[in-house]
C-alpha positions as a Python dict, from the first residue, in 0.01 Angstrom:
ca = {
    (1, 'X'): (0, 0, 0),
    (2, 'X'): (225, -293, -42),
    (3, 'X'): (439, -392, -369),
    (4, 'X'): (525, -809, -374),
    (5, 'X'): (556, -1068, -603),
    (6, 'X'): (239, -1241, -774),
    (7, 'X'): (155, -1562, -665),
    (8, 'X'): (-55, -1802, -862),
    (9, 'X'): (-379, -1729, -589),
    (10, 'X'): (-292, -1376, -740),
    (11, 'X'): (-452, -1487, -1124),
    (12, 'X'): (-780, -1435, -1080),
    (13, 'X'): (-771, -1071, -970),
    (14, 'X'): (-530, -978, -1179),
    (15, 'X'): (-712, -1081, -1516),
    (16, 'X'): (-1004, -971, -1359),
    (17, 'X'): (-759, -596, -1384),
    (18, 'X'): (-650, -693, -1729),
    (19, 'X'): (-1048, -730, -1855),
    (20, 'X'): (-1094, -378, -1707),
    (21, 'X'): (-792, -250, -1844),
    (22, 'X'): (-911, -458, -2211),
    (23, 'X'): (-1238, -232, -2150),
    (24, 'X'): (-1109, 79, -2078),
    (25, 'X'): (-851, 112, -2392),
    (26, 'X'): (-1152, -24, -2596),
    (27, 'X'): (-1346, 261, -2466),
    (28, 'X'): (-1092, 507, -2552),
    (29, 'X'): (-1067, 341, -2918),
    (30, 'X'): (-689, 250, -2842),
    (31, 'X'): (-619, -82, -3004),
    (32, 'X'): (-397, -256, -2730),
    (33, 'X'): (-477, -553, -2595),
    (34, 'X'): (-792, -634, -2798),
    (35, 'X'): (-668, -979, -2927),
    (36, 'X'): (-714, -1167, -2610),
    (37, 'X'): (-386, -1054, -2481),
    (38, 'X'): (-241, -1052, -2194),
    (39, 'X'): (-402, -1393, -2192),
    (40, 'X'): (-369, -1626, -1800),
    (41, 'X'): (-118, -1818, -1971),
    (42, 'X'): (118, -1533, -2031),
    (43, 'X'): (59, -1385, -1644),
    (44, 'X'): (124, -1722, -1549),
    (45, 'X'): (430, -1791, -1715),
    (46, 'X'): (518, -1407, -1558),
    (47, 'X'): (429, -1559, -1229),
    (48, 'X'): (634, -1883, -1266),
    (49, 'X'): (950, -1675, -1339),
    (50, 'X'): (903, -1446, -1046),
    (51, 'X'): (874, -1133, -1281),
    (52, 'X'): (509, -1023, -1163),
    (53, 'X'): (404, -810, -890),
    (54, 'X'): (91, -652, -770),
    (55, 'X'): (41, -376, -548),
    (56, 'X'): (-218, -442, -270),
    (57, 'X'): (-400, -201, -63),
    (58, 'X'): (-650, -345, 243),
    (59, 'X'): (-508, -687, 91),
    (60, 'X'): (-701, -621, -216),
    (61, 'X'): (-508, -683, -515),
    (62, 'X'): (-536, -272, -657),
    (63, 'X'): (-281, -330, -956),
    (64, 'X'): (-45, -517, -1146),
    (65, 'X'): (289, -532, -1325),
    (66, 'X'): (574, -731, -1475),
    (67, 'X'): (926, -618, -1402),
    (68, 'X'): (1178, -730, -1662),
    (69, 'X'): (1597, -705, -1586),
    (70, 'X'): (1787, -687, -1872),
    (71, 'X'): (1611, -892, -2148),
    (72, 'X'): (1412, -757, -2363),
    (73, 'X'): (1453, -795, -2742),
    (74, 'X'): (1252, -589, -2900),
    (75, 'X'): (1441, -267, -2780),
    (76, 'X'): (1746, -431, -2959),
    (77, 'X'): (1656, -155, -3238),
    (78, 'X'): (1468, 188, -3219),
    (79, 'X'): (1376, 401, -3507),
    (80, 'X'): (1297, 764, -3545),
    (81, 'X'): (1523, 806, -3220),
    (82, 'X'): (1736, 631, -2951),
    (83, 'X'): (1762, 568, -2587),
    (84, 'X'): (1897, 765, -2343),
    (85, 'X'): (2141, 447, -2268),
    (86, 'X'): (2270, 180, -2358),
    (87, 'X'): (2356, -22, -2038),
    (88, 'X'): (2160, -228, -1824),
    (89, 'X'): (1772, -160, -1755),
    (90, 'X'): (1481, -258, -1670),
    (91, 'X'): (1103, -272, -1816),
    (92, 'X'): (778, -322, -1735),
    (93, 'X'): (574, -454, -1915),
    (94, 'X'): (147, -536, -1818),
    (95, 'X'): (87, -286, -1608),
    (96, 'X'): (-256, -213, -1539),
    (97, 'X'): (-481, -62, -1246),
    (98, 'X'): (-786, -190, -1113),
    (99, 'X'): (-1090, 51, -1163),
    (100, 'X'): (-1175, 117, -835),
    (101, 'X'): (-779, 220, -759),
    (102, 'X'): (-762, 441, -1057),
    (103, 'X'): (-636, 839, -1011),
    (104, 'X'): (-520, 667, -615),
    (105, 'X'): (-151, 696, -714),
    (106, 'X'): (-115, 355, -778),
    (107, 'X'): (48, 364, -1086),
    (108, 'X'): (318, 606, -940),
    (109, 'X'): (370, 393, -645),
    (110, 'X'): (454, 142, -873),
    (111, 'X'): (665, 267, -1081),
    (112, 'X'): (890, 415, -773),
    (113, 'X'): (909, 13, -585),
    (114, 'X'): (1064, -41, -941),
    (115, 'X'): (1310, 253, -935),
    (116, 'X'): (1382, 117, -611),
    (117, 'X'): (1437, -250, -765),
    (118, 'X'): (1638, -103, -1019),
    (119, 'X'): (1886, 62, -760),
    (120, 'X'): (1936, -234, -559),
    (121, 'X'): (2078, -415, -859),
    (122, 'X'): (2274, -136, -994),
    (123, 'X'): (2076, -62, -1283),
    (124, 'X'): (2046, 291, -1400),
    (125, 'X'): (1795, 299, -1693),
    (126, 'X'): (1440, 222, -1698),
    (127, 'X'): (1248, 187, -1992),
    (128, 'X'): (879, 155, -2109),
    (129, 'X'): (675, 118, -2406),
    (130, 'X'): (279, 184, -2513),
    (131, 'X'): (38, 210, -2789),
    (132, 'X'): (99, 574, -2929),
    (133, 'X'): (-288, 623, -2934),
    (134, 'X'): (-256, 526, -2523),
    (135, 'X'): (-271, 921, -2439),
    (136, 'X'): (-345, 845, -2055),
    (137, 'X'): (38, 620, -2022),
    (138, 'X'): (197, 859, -2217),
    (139, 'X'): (109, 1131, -2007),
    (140, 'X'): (152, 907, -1686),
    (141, 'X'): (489, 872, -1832),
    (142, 'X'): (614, 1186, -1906),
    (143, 'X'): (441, 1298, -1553),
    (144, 'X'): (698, 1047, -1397),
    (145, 'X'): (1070, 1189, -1532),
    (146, 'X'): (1035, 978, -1914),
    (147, 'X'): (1151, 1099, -2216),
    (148, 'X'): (1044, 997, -2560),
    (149, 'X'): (1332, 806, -2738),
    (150, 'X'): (1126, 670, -3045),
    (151, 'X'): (953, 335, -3190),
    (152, 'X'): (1024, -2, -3137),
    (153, 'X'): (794, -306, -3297),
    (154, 'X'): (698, -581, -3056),
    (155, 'X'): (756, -933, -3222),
    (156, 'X'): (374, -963, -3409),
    (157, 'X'): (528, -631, -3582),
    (158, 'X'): (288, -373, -3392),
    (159, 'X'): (458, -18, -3311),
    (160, 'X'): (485, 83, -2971),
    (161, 'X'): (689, 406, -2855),
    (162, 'X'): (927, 394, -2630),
    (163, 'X'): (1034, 550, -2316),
    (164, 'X'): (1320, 567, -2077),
    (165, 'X'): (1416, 750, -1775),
    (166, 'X'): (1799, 721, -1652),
    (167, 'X'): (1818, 656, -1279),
    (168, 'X'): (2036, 841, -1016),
    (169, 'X'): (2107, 556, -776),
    (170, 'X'): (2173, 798, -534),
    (171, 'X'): (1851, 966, -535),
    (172, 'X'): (1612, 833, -254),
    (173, 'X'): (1254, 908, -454),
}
């Protein structure tokens, strides 16, 4: 499995991963991304400032994400909680798995080639939000080392809650 950054040849697969993700919460009766969102425009503009990856297997695009360092506004203010920290951190953001790569352990390999990004720049916190009806992330979430810190609202005003898991930058997972 390899973990790069998107390129614009990428686009194609990876909405092609964000219809089946669009079907699979629809499925599940979660209400995230049913508006048309995330449209090509937005993975584009992820693309164009170098903050989306995929993770390949057999050079088949198997998954995708958007890795966010320090910037993200909507974490500004929690409620019904707080985070763990209040320092630098990263987020991801768009993360979805192809169908035929789900339960492979992609989602986990992703999430660790961003621990790893994290360490090389120092930063100690990563954080995460969802749809609270999105009982598979969650799960995935806690699975992975994240503790619930509360509810943020995204800038159209939907609730998400939030996640974070503090990074030891010594630790070699």
């Amino acid at each position: 499995m390899n973990f790069r950054l998107a390129t614009h040849e990428d686009l194609s697969a990876m909405m092609a991963i964000v219809r089946q993700a669009q079907a699979s919460l629809k499925a599940r009766g979660v209400d995230q991304w049913q508006n048309g969102y995330p449209s090509d425009g937005v993975i584009l503009h992820d693309i164009a400032g170098r903050q989306a990856y995929v993770a390949t297997a057999g050079g088949e695009v198997a998954a995708m994400a958007t890795v966010v360092l320090n910037d993200e506004p909507t974490y500004d203010e929690i409620f019904d909680g707080e985070w763990l920290s209040l320092g630098t951190f990263a987020v991801v953001h768009r993360m979805a798995v192809g169908d035929r790569f789900r339960q492979s352990g992609v989602a986990s390999f992703i999430f660790k080639q961003v621990e790893a990004v994290c360490r090389r720049h120092g930063i100690a916190s990563f954080k995460v939000d969802t749809h609270s009806d999105n009982l598979p992330m969650r799960r995935f979430l806690e699975k992975n080392g994240f503790a619930y810190c509360g509810i943020i609202f995204l800038h159209d005003g939907n609730r998400r809650v939030a996640y974070e898991k503090l990074l030891n930058n010594s630790d070699n997972t």
